[in-house]
């Protein structure tokens, strides 16, 4: 009897030891990976507050010994990019005035399109939907020359309006896809009942669909905002200098370092360029992930 | 499919002009988007396709040149490097980000504390642009300032990690950075998949005495096989379109060692005034995408039909 109890004890002890080591391994691995993911961010954050002299002495990857905000003000308003010394503010505002309208317009179009394609189907609407989806897969490169021509004809070369147009057209496929797939899940009976009561196309849209839409609209807005803000190809091809969005300006800024690189200012500039989508991610993480997974599994 | 009836007004015997107007409103509303998408997808593609067959150089021109641009494209050493890089990058990038993503998803799936915190950390790179990621990593790879300098400073004086300044290894810098940026995305998709596996199935395996490893290998992972394919296809798509990351990280260098098709298109069209050949390269990118996406889409449609048939 005693022997059996001892054996069970031994067994339990070894099981709990195994459990301990497996938990240890799990958290250990997670910590290692977390460090790999976080270190680049920490390096930039630290360097944006360190003195350049300290960075030159201690290296790029080091704990900060000094703290100052000058790099941020320089990066924002006085640093020179390609001959002009106004920092990133112009480009930051360009990105903002490009991203906000393009996001709103493409989301609204997507909502209306999704509404038509899910609740007012007509002969051939499934085919049209499929054709619109092809836009999701188009590589931007295939549209570069045609866009250059169209923007030139419209007099929108080198302007934020031109980029808004490009992003709206490119975004329609995504927003329509998101909204249509969401609206398909709203019962048709709801629409039918409203129609019997005499509600028309727009009334049903505003009074029934819109109040049910916030979940998908948040996802679509986050998807569009981060995508448009982070876009580079169209920005660098269709604009130059002061008219460029922040992604293009960042590349110009970091490429122009012929003299000693001022990592402090460049770090601050990088963070200014990364901040809007990062904030959206931190505050709307749940919707960000939902947008990703919905956008991914078509 | 009975929704078609919705466009016919209900319980109105005689159609007034108002009803008729009402029934075309949906089409009118859709029309601008349809027109824009049509132009974007078909007219623009056709346009570039034609440019690729034209004698365009510095400016678009519409003289027909047959396959000249494709011939000169494929006989260009730089394009061949770009193309080889694409294969190398796609392979390592997909396998790397899926392996890391799956590992992270499985780790998080072990009922860890603070799950939301881990997920947030692993996924944040995806919210940031490739430009930002590429810029920061280019500093970390810089032998004088970055990781190499750090490790040497710690006392390992002949440690070498100068990937981006070595033409034979620069492509691996692009791969590592790409995996760093996108493995969180793979993790999110895998985690969603793991959570969708029927818990009874897992319980049954555990009652049968299967170990954790065996349960994953034999029960859980096979049921989420379609997710593997979806992640792979999305990553291939990213890989083919890769432009920003390389533009910010290595600018195609050193020399031409990290040229990619997307970089090549940009360079030929807007730096060198070889619009025709640039268009041909863009068409090749589209072809590469089609090679991946068409069979995948067909498979998805087929699977959906099969499931609908069985269900």
Coordinates of C-alpha atoms in Angstrom, one line a residue:
Chain A
X1 CA 0.0 0.0 0.0
X2 CA 2.7 2.4 1.0
X3 CA 4.7 1.4 -2.0
X4 CA 1.9 2.1 -4.3
X5 CA 1.3 5.6 -2.8
X6 CA 5.0 6.3 -3.1
X7 CA 4.9 5.3 -6.8
X8 CA 1.8 7.5 -7.4
X9 CA 3.6 10.4 -5.7
X10 CA 6.6 9.9 -7.8
X11 CA 4.5 9.7 -10.9
X12 CA 2.7 12.9 -10.0
X13 CA 5.9 14.7 -9.2
X14 CA 7.4 13.8 -12.5
X15 CA 4.2 14.8 -14.3
X16 CA 4.2 18.2 -12.6
X17 CA 7.9 18.6 -13.3
X18 CA 7.2 17.9 -17.0
X19 CA 4.4 20.4 -16.8
X20 CA 6.7 23.0 -15.3
X21 CA 9.3 22.5 -18.0
X22 CA 6.8 22.6 -20.8
X23 CA 5.3 25.9 -19.5
X24 CA 8.8 27.2 -19.1
X25 CA 9.6 26.4 -22.7
X26 CA 6.4 27.9 -23.9
X27 CA 6.9 31.2 -22.1
X28 CA 10.6 31.2 -22.9
X29 CA 10.0 30.9 -26.6
X30 CA 7.3 33.5 -26.6
X31 CA 9.6 35.9 -24.8
X32 CA 12.4 35.3 -27.2
X33 CA 10.1 36.0 -30.2
X34 CA 8.6 39.0 -28.4
X35 CA 12.1 40.5 -28.0
X36 CA 12.8 39.9 -31.7
X37 CA 9.6 41.7 -32.7
X38 CA 10.0 44.6 -30.2
X39 CA 13.7 45.4 -30.4
X40 CA 13.5 47.2 -33.7
X41 CA 10.7 49.4 -32.4
X42 CA 12.5 50.1 -29.2
X43 CA 15.7 51.0 -31.0
X44 CA 13.8 53.6 -33.1
X45 CA 11.9 55.0 -30.1
X46 CA 15.1 55.2 -28.0
X47 CA 17.1 56.8 -30.7
X48 CA 14.6 59.4 -31.4
X49 CA 15.2 60.7 -27.8
X50 CA 18.9 60.2 -27.7
X51 CA 21.6 62.7 -28.6
X52 CA 23.3 62.0 -32.0
X53 CA 26.7 62.2 -30.2
X54 CA 25.6 59.4 -27.9
X55 CA 24.3 57.3 -30.8
X56 CA 27.7 57.7 -32.5
X57 CA 29.6 56.7 -29.4
X58 CA 27.5 53.9 -28.0
X59 CA 26.0 52.6 -31.3
X60 CA 22.5 52.4 -32.6
X61 CA 21.4 49.5 -30.4
X62 CA 21.9 50.7 -26.8
X63 CA 20.0 51.8 -23.8
X64 CA 19.4 55.6 -23.7
X65 CA 21.5 57.7 -21.4
X66 CA 20.1 61.1 -22.5
X67 CA 16.6 62.3 -23.2
X68 CA 15.7 65.2 -25.5
X69 CA 12.9 66.1 -27.9
X70 CA 14.9 68.2 -30.4
X71 CA 15.1 65.3 -32.9
X72 CA 11.3 65.3 -33.0
X73 CA 10.9 69.0 -33.6
X74 CA 13.7 68.9 -36.3
X75 CA 12.1 65.9 -38.0
X76 CA 8.8 67.6 -38.0
X77 CA 9.6 71.1 -39.1
X78 CA 13.3 71.9 -40.0
X79 CA 15.1 68.9 -41.3
X80 CA 16.2 69.1 -44.9
X81 CA 14.9 66.6 -47.5
X82 CA 16.1 67.0 -51.1
X83 CA 17.0 70.7 -50.7
X84 CA 13.9 71.9 -48.8
X85 CA 14.2 72.4 -45.1
X86 CA 10.7 72.0 -43.7
X87 CA 10.9 68.6 -42.2
X88 CA 8.2 66.0 -42.6
X89 CA 5.2 68.1 -41.7
X90 CA 4.2 68.9 -45.3
X91 CA 4.4 65.2 -46.3
X92 CA 2.6 64.1 -43.1
X93 CA -0.3 66.5 -43.9
X94 CA -0.2 65.3 -47.6
X95 CA -0.7 61.8 -46.4
X96 CA -3.4 62.8 -44.0
X97 CA -5.3 64.8 -46.7
X98 CA -4.9 62.0 -49.1
X99 CA -5.8 59.1 -46.7
X100 CA -8.9 60.6 -45.0
X101 CA -10.9 61.5 -48.1
X102 CA -9.8 58.4 -50.0
X103 CA -10.8 56.2 -47.0
X104 CA -14.2 57.8 -46.6
X105 CA -15.1 57.9 -50.3
X106 CA -14.0 54.3 -51.0
X107 CA -15.8 53.0 -47.9
X108 CA -19.1 54.8 -48.8
X109 CA -18.9 53.5 -52.4
X110 CA -18.2 50.0 -51.0
X111 CA -21.1 50.1 -48.7
X112 CA -23.6 51.2 -51.4
X113 CA -22.1 48.7 -53.9
X114 CA -22.3 45.9 -51.3
X115 CA -25.9 46.8 -50.6
X116 CA -26.9 46.7 -54.2
X117 CA -25.0 43.5 -54.9
X118 CA -26.4 41.7 -51.9
X119 CA -30.0 43.0 -51.6
X120 CA -30.9 44.3 -55.1
X121 CA -29.5 41.6 -57.3
X122 CA -30.3 41.8 -60.9
X123 CA -29.5 39.6 -63.9
X124 CA -25.8 39.4 -64.2
X125 CA -25.0 41.0 -60.9
X126 CA -23.0 38.0 -59.7
X127 CA -20.8 38.2 -62.8
X128 CA -20.3 41.9 -62.3
X129 CA -19.3 41.3 -58.7
X130 CA -16.7 38.7 -59.8
X131 CA -15.3 41.1 -62.3
X132 CA -15.0 43.8 -59.7
X133 CA -13.1 41.4 -57.4
X134 CA -10.4 41.1 -60.0
X135 CA -9.2 44.5 -58.9
X136 CA -8.1 43.1 -55.6
X137 CA -5.5 41.0 -57.3
X138 CA -4.2 43.5 -59.8
X139 CA -0.5 44.5 -59.3
X140 CA -0.1 48.2 -59.2
X141 CA 2.7 48.0 -61.7
X142 CA 0.3 47.0 -64.5
X143 CA -1.7 50.3 -64.0
X144 CA 1.3 52.7 -63.7
X145 CA 1.5 54.0 -67.3
X146 CA -2.3 54.2 -67.8
X147 CA -2.6 56.1 -64.5
X148 CA 0.2 58.4 -65.4
X149 CA -1.6 59.2 -68.7
X150 CA -5.0 59.7 -67.1
X151 CA -3.7 61.9 -64.3
X152 CA -1.8 63.9 -66.8
X153 CA -4.9 64.4 -68.9
X154 CA -6.9 65.4 -65.8
X155 CA -4.2 67.8 -64.7
X156 CA -3.8 65.9 -61.4
X157 CA -0.1 64.9 -61.7
X158 CA 1.9 65.7 -58.6
X159 CA -1.2 66.4 -56.5
X160 CA -2.9 64.9 -53.5
X161 CA -6.2 64.8 -55.6
X162 CA -4.6 62.5 -58.1
X163 CA -3.5 60.1 -55.4
X164 CA -7.0 60.2 -53.9
X165 CA -8.5 59.2 -57.2
X166 CA -6.0 56.4 -57.7
X167 CA -6.7 55.0 -54.2
X168 CA -10.4 55.3 -54.4
X169 CA -10.6 53.4 -57.7
X170 CA -8.1 50.8 -56.4
X171 CA -10.0 50.5 -53.1
X172 CA -13.5 49.9 -54.6
X173 CA -12.8 46.2 -55.1
X174 CA -11.8 45.7 -51.5
X175 CA -14.5 47.8 -49.9
X176 CA -17.2 46.3 -52.1
X177 CA -16.0 42.8 -51.3
X178 CA -16.0 43.4 -47.5
X179 CA -19.4 45.1 -47.4
X180 CA -21.1 42.7 -49.8
X181 CA -20.0 39.7 -47.8
X182 CA -21.3 41.3 -44.6
X183 CA -24.6 42.4 -46.0
X184 CA -25.3 38.9 -47.4
X185 CA -25.7 37.9 -43.8
X186 CA -28.5 40.4 -43.2
X187 CA -31.9 38.7 -43.6
X188 CA -33.6 39.5 -46.9
X189 CA -37.0 39.4 -45.1
X190 CA -36.0 42.7 -43.4
X191 CA -35.7 44.4 -46.8
X192 CA -38.8 42.7 -48.1
X193 CA -40.9 43.9 -45.1
X194 CA -39.6 47.4 -45.6
X195 CA -40.5 47.4 -49.2
X196 CA -44.0 46.3 -48.5
X197 CA -44.2 49.2 -46.1
X198 CA -43.3 51.4 -49.0
X199 CA -39.7 52.2 -48.3
X200 CA -37.5 52.9 -51.3
X201 CA -33.9 52.1 -52.2
X202 CA -32.3 54.9 -50.2
X203 CA -34.7 54.8 -47.3
X204 CA -33.9 51.1 -46.8
X205 CA -30.2 51.9 -47.1
X206 CA -30.2 54.7 -44.5
X207 CA -32.8 53.3 -42.1
X208 CA -32.0 49.6 -42.1
X209 CA -28.6 48.9 -43.6
X210 CA -26.6 51.7 -42.1
X211 CA -27.7 51.1 -38.5
X212 CA -26.5 47.5 -38.9
X213 CA -23.3 48.4 -40.6
X214 CA -20.8 49.8 -37.9
X215 CA -18.9 46.5 -37.5
X216 CA -18.1 46.2 -41.2
X217 CA -17.6 49.9 -41.7
X218 CA -15.0 50.0 -38.9
X219 CA -13.1 47.1 -40.4
X220 CA -13.2 48.6 -43.9
X221 CA -12.1 52.0 -42.7
X222 CA -9.2 50.5 -40.8
X223 CA -8.2 48.4 -43.8
X224 CA -8.4 51.3 -46.2
X225 CA -6.7 53.8 -43.9
X226 CA -3.7 51.7 -43.1
X227 CA -3.4 50.5 -46.7
X228 CA -3.5 54.0 -48.2
X229 CA -1.3 55.6 -45.5
X230 CA 1.4 52.9 -46.0
X231 CA 1.3 52.9 -49.8
X232 CA 4.5 53.8 -51.5
X233 CA 4.5 52.9 -55.2
X234 CA 1.8 55.4 -56.4
X235 CA 3.2 58.0 -54.1
X236 CA 6.7 57.9 -55.5
X237 CA 5.6 57.6 -59.1
X238 CA 2.9 60.2 -59.3
X239 CA 4.3 62.9 -57.0
X240 CA 7.6 64.6 -56.2
X241 CA 9.2 66.8 -53.6
X242 CA 6.7 68.7 -51.4
X243 CA 3.7 67.0 -52.9
X244 CA 4.9 63.5 -51.8
X245 CA 3.1 61.4 -49.2
X246 CA 5.1 60.5 -46.1
X247 CA 6.3 57.1 -47.3
X248 CA 8.0 58.5 -50.3
X249 CA 9.4 61.4 -48.3
X250 CA 10.9 58.9 -45.8
X251 CA 12.7 57.1 -48.5
X252 CA 14.0 60.4 -49.9
X253 CA 15.1 61.5 -46.4
X254 CA 17.0 58.3 -45.5
X255 CA 18.6 58.0 -49.0
X256 CA 19.9 61.6 -48.9
X257 CA 22.3 60.9 -46.0
X258 CA 25.6 61.6 -47.8
X259 CA 27.0 63.2 -44.7
X260 CA 27.1 61.4 -41.3
X261 CA 23.7 59.9 -40.7
X262 CA 21.7 61.7 -38.1
X263 CA 19.9 58.6 -36.7
X264 CA 18.2 60.7 -34.0
X265 CA 16.2 62.8 -36.5
X266 CA 15.7 59.9 -38.9
X267 CA 14.3 57.8 -36.1
X268 CA 11.8 60.5 -35.2
X269 CA 10.9 60.9 -38.8
X270 CA 10.3 57.1 -39.1
X271 CA 8.1 57.2 -36.0
X272 CA 6.1 60.2 -37.4
X273 CA 5.5 58.1 -40.5
X274 CA 4.5 55.0 -38.6
X275 CA 2.4 56.6 -35.9
X276 CA -1.1 56.9 -37.4
X277 CA -1.4 53.2 -38.5
X278 CA 0.2 52.1 -35.2
X279 CA -2.3 54.1 -33.2
X280 CA -5.1 52.6 -35.2
X281 CA -3.7 49.2 -34.6
X282 CA -3.4 49.8 -30.8
X283 CA -6.9 51.2 -30.4
X284 CA -8.7 49.1 -33.0
X285 CA -6.6 45.9 -32.8
X286 CA -9.7 43.6 -32.7
X287 CA -11.1 45.2 -35.9
X288 CA -7.7 45.3 -37.5
X289 CA -7.3 41.5 -37.1
X290 CA -10.8 40.9 -38.3
X291 CA -10.1 43.0 -41.5
X292 CA -7.0 41.1 -42.1
X293 CA -8.6 37.7 -41.8
X294 CA -11.6 38.7 -43.8
X295 CA -9.4 40.3 -46.5
X296 CA -7.3 37.2 -46.6
X297 CA -9.8 34.4 -46.9
X298 CA -11.8 35.2 -49.9
Chain B
X1 CA -31.4 33.0 -55.4
X2 CA -35.0 34.1 -55.1
X3 CA -33.6 37.6 -54.3
X4 CA -33.9 38.4 -58.0
X5 CA -37.5 39.0 -57.3
X6 CA -36.7 42.0 -55.2
X7 CA -36.0 44.2 -58.1
X8 CA -39.6 43.7 -59.2
X9 CA -41.9 46.0 -57.1
X10 CA -44.1 44.0 -54.9
X11 CA -47.9 44.2 -55.0
X12 CA -48.0 47.1 -57.5
X13 CA -50.1 46.0 -60.5
X14 CA -49.5 49.0 -62.8
X15 CA -46.0 50.3 -63.0
X16 CA -45.8 54.1 -62.7
X17 CA -42.7 56.0 -63.8
X18 CA -41.7 56.3 -60.2
X19 CA -41.5 52.5 -59.8
X20 CA -39.6 52.2 -63.0
X21 CA -37.2 54.8 -61.8
X22 CA -37.0 53.0 -58.5
X23 CA -36.0 49.8 -60.2
X24 CA -33.1 51.3 -62.1
X25 CA -31.7 53.2 -59.1
X26 CA -29.6 50.2 -57.9
X27 CA -28.0 49.9 -61.4
X28 CA -27.4 53.7 -61.6
X29 CA -25.8 53.6 -58.1
X30 CA -23.5 50.8 -59.1
X31 CA -22.7 52.2 -62.5
X32 CA -19.8 54.6 -61.6
X33 CA -18.0 52.0 -59.5
X34 CA -18.5 49.4 -62.2
X35 CA -17.2 51.7 -64.9
X36 CA -14.2 52.7 -62.8
X37 CA -13.4 49.0 -62.0
X38 CA -13.9 48.0 -65.6
X39 CA -11.5 50.7 -66.8
X40 CA -9.0 49.9 -64.0
X41 CA -9.0 46.1 -64.5
X42 CA -9.6 45.7 -68.2
X43 CA -8.7 48.9 -70.0
X44 CA -5.5 49.5 -68.0
X45 CA -4.4 45.9 -68.3
X46 CA -5.1 45.9 -72.0
X47 CA -3.3 49.2 -72.4
X48 CA -0.2 48.0 -70.6
X49 CA -0.4 44.7 -72.6
X50 CA -0.4 46.8 -75.8
X51 CA 2.4 49.0 -74.6
X52 CA 4.4 45.8 -74.0
X53 CA 4.0 44.9 -77.7
X54 CA 4.8 48.4 -78.9
X55 CA 8.0 50.3 -79.7
X56 CA 7.6 52.7 -76.7
X57 CA 10.8 54.0 -75.3
X58 CA 10.9 57.3 -73.5
X59 CA 7.3 58.1 -74.2
X60 CA 4.4 55.8 -74.9
X61 CA 4.1 55.1 -78.7
X62 CA 1.8 52.8 -80.5
X63 CA 3.9 51.4 -83.3
X64 CA 3.6 47.6 -83.2
X65 CA 6.8 45.8 -82.3
X66 CA 5.6 42.3 -81.7
X67 CA 7.5 40.4 -79.0
X68 CA 10.7 42.5 -79.2
X69 CA 10.2 43.8 -75.7
X70 CA 9.8 40.3 -74.3
X71 CA 12.8 39.1 -76.1
X72 CA 15.0 41.9 -74.8
X73 CA 13.5 41.5 -71.3
X74 CA 14.4 37.8 -71.1
X75 CA 17.8 38.3 -72.6
X76 CA 18.6 41.0 -69.9
X77 CA 20.8 39.7 -67.1
X78 CA 19.2 42.1 -64.7
X79 CA 15.7 40.7 -65.3
X80 CA 17.0 37.2 -64.9
X81 CA 18.5 38.2 -61.5
X82 CA 15.2 39.8 -60.6
X83 CA 13.3 36.7 -61.6
X84 CA 15.7 34.3 -59.7
X85 CA 15.4 36.6 -56.7
X86 CA 11.7 36.3 -56.8
X87 CA 11.8 32.5 -56.7
X88 CA 14.4 32.5 -53.9
X89 CA 12.6 35.1 -51.9
X90 CA 9.1 33.6 -52.4
X91 CA 10.3 30.2 -51.3
X92 CA 12.1 31.2 -48.1
X93 CA 9.6 34.0 -47.3
X94 CA 6.6 31.7 -47.5
X95 CA 8.2 28.8 -45.7
X96 CA 9.8 31.1 -43.1
X97 CA 6.7 33.2 -42.3
X98 CA 4.5 30.1 -42.2
X99 CA 6.8 28.2 -39.9
X100 CA 7.3 31.0 -37.5
X101 CA 3.6 31.9 -37.7
X102 CA 2.5 28.4 -37.0
X103 CA 4.9 28.0 -34.1
X104 CA 3.7 31.3 -32.5
X105 CA 0.0 30.3 -33.1
X106 CA 0.6 26.9 -31.4
X107 CA 2.4 28.5 -28.5
X108 CA -0.4 31.0 -28.0
X109 CA -2.9 28.2 -28.3
X110 CA -1.5 26.5 -25.1
X111 CA -3.7 28.6 -22.9
X112 CA -1.0 31.1 -22.1
X113 CA -1.6 34.1 -19.8
X114 CA -1.9 37.5 -21.4
X115 CA -2.7 36.1 -24.8
X116 CA -3.8 39.5 -26.2
X117 CA -0.5 41.0 -25.2
X118 CA 1.5 38.4 -27.1
X119 CA -0.7 38.7 -30.1
X120 CA -0.4 42.4 -30.2
X121 CA 3.4 42.2 -30.1
X122 CA 3.7 39.7 -32.9
X123 CA 1.2 41.4 -35.2
X124 CA 2.2 45.1 -34.9
X125 CA 4.8 45.0 -37.7
X126 CA 2.0 44.5 -40.1
X127 CA 0.3 47.8 -39.2
X128 CA 3.5 49.6 -40.1
X129 CA 4.5 50.2 -43.8
X130 CA 7.2 48.2 -45.5
X131 CA 9.0 51.6 -45.9
X132 CA 9.3 52.0 -42.2
X133 CA 10.2 48.4 -41.6
X134 CA 12.8 48.4 -44.5
X135 CA 14.3 51.7 -43.3
X136 CA 14.8 50.6 -39.7
X137 CA 16.1 47.2 -40.7
X138 CA 18.5 48.7 -43.1
X139 CA 20.1 50.4 -40.1
X140 CA 20.2 47.2 -38.1
X141 CA 22.0 45.5 -41.0
X142 CA 24.4 48.3 -41.4
X143 CA 27.7 46.8 -40.2
X144 CA 29.1 50.0 -38.7
X145 CA 26.0 50.8 -36.6
X146 CA 23.7 47.8 -36.3
X147 CA 23.7 44.3 -35.1
X148 CA 27.2 43.5 -36.2
X149 CA 28.6 46.5 -34.3
X150 CA 26.5 45.5 -31.2
X151 CA 27.8 41.9 -31.1
X152 CA 31.4 43.0 -31.7
X153 CA 31.1 45.6 -29.0
X154 CA 30.1 42.8 -26.6
X155 CA 33.4 41.1 -27.3
X156 CA 32.9 38.8 -30.2
X157 CA 35.3 40.7 -32.4
X158 CA 35.1 38.8 -35.6
X159 CA 31.3 38.4 -35.6
X160 CA 30.0 39.1 -39.1
X161 CA 26.4 40.1 -40.0
X162 CA 26.9 42.4 -43.0
X163 CA 24.2 41.0 -45.1
X164 CA 23.1 44.1 -47.0
X165 CA 26.6 45.1 -48.1
X166 CA 27.4 41.6 -49.5
X167 CA 25.9 41.0 -53.0
X168 CA 25.6 37.2 -52.4
X169 CA 23.8 37.6 -49.1
X170 CA 21.7 40.8 -49.4
X171 CA 18.7 38.8 -50.6
X172 CA 18.7 37.0 -47.2
X173 CA 18.4 40.4 -45.5
X174 CA 15.2 41.0 -47.6
X175 CA 13.9 37.5 -46.7
X176 CA 14.6 37.9 -42.9
X177 CA 12.9 41.3 -42.9
X178 CA 10.0 40.0 -44.9
X179 CA 9.5 37.1 -42.5
X180 CA 9.8 39.5 -39.5
X181 CA 7.1 41.7 -41.0
X182 CA 4.6 39.0 -42.1
X183 CA 4.9 36.1 -39.7
X184 CA 2.4 37.8 -37.3
X185 CA -0.1 37.7 -40.1
X186 CA 0.4 34.0 -40.6
X187 CA 0.0 33.6 -36.9
X188 CA -3.3 35.4 -36.9
X189 CA -4.7 33.2 -39.6
X190 CA -3.4 30.0 -38.1
X191 CA -4.7 30.9 -34.7
X192 CA -8.1 31.6 -36.1
X193 CA -7.9 28.2 -37.7
X194 CA -6.8 26.4 -34.6
X195 CA -9.7 27.9 -32.7
X196 CA -12.1 26.7 -35.2
X197 CA -11.1 23.0 -34.8
X198 CA -13.9 21.0 -33.2
X199 CA -13.0 20.6 -29.4
X200 CA -14.6 17.2 -29.3
X201 CA -12.1 15.9 -31.8
X202 CA -9.2 17.1 -29.7
X203 CA -10.7 15.7 -26.5
X204 CA -11.2 12.3 -28.2
X205 CA -7.5 12.3 -29.2
X206 CA -6.5 13.1 -25.7
X207 CA -8.7 10.4 -24.2
X208 CA -7.0 7.9 -26.6
X209 CA -3.8 9.0 -24.9
X210 CA -2.3 10.9 -27.8
X211 CA 0.5 13.4 -26.8
X212 CA 0.2 17.1 -27.5
X213 CA 2.6 16.8 -30.4
X214 CA 0.8 13.8 -31.9
X215 CA -2.6 15.5 -31.4
X216 CA -1.4 18.5 -33.4
X217 CA 0.2 16.4 -36.1
X218 CA -2.5 13.9 -36.6
X219 CA -5.7 15.7 -35.7
X220 CA -5.5 19.5 -35.5
X221 CA -3.2 20.4 -38.4
X222 CA -4.8 18.2 -41.0
X223 CA -8.2 19.8 -40.3
X224 CA -6.8 23.3 -41.0
X225 CA -4.9 22.3 -44.2
X226 CA -6.9 24.7 -46.3
X227 CA -5.6 27.6 -44.2
X228 CA -2.0 26.5 -45.1
X229 CA -2.9 26.9 -48.7
X230 CA -4.6 30.2 -48.2
X231 CA -1.7 31.7 -46.3
X232 CA 0.7 30.4 -48.9
X233 CA -1.2 32.0 -51.8
X234 CA -1.5 35.3 -50.0
X235 CA 2.2 35.3 -49.2
X236 CA 3.1 34.5 -52.9
X237 CA 0.9 37.4 -53.9
X238 CA 2.9 39.7 -51.5
X239 CA 6.1 38.3 -52.8
X240 CA 5.3 38.9 -56.4
X241 CA 4.3 42.5 -55.7
X242 CA 7.3 43.2 -53.4
X243 CA 8.5 46.7 -54.1
X244 CA 8.4 48.9 -51.0
X245 CA 10.4 46.6 -48.8
X246 CA 13.3 46.4 -51.2
X247 CA 13.1 50.1 -52.1
X248 CA 13.6 51.0 -48.5
X249 CA 15.9 48.2 -47.4
X250 CA 18.5 47.7 -50.1
X251 CA 17.3 49.8 -53.1
X252 CA 18.0 46.8 -55.2
X253 CA 21.6 46.7 -54.3
X254 CA 24.4 46.2 -53.7
X255 CA 24.9 46.5 -57.4
X256 CA 21.8 44.7 -58.9
X257 CA 21.8 41.8 -56.4
X258 CA 18.4 42.5 -54.9
X259 CA 16.5 43.6 -58.0
X260 CA 12.9 42.3 -58.1
X261 CA 10.5 42.3 -60.9
X262 CA 8.5 45.2 -59.3
X263 CA 11.7 47.2 -58.9
X264 CA 12.6 46.4 -62.5
X265 CA 9.3 47.7 -63.8
X266 CA 9.6 51.0 -61.9
X267 CA 13.2 51.5 -63.0
X268 CA 12.6 50.8 -66.7
X269 CA 9.4 52.9 -66.9
X270 CA 10.4 55.9 -64.9
X271 CA 14.2 56.0 -64.7
X272 CA 15.5 54.6 -67.9
X273 CA 12.7 55.5 -70.4
X274 CA 12.2 52.0 -71.6
X275 CA 8.4 52.0 -71.3
X276 CA 7.8 49.1 -73.7
X277 CA 10.2 46.7 -71.9
X278 CA 8.9 47.9 -68.5
X279 CA 5.4 47.1 -69.6
X280 CA 6.5 43.7 -70.7
X281 CA 8.0 43.1 -67.2
X282 CA 4.7 44.3 -65.6
X283 CA 2.8 41.8 -67.8
X284 CA 5.1 39.1 -66.6
X285 CA 4.3 40.0 -63.0
X286 CA 0.6 39.7 -63.8
X287 CA 1.2 36.4 -65.5
X288 CA 3.0 35.1 -62.4
X289 CA 0.1 36.2 -60.2
X290 CA -2.4 34.5 -62.6
X291 CA -0.4 31.2 -62.5
X292 CA -0.9 31.2 -58.7
X293 CA -4.3 32.7 -58.4
X294 CA -6.3 31.1 -61.2
X295 CA -5.8 27.5 -60.1
X296 CA -6.3 28.5 -56.5
X297 CA -9.6 30.3 -57.2
X298 CA -10.8 27.3 -59.2
X299 CA -9.9 25.0 -56.4
X300 CA -11.8 27.2 -53.9
X301 CA -14.9 27.2 -56.1
X302 CA -14.7 23.5 -56.6
X303 CA -14.3 22.8 -52.9
X304 CA -17.3 25.1 -52.0
X305 CA -19.4 23.2 -54.5
X306 CA -18.3 19.9 -53.2
X307 CA -19.1 20.9 -49.6
X308 CA -22.5 22.3 -50.6
X309 CA -23.1 19.0 -52.4
X310 CA -22.2 16.9 -49.4
X311 CA -23.8 19.2 -46.8

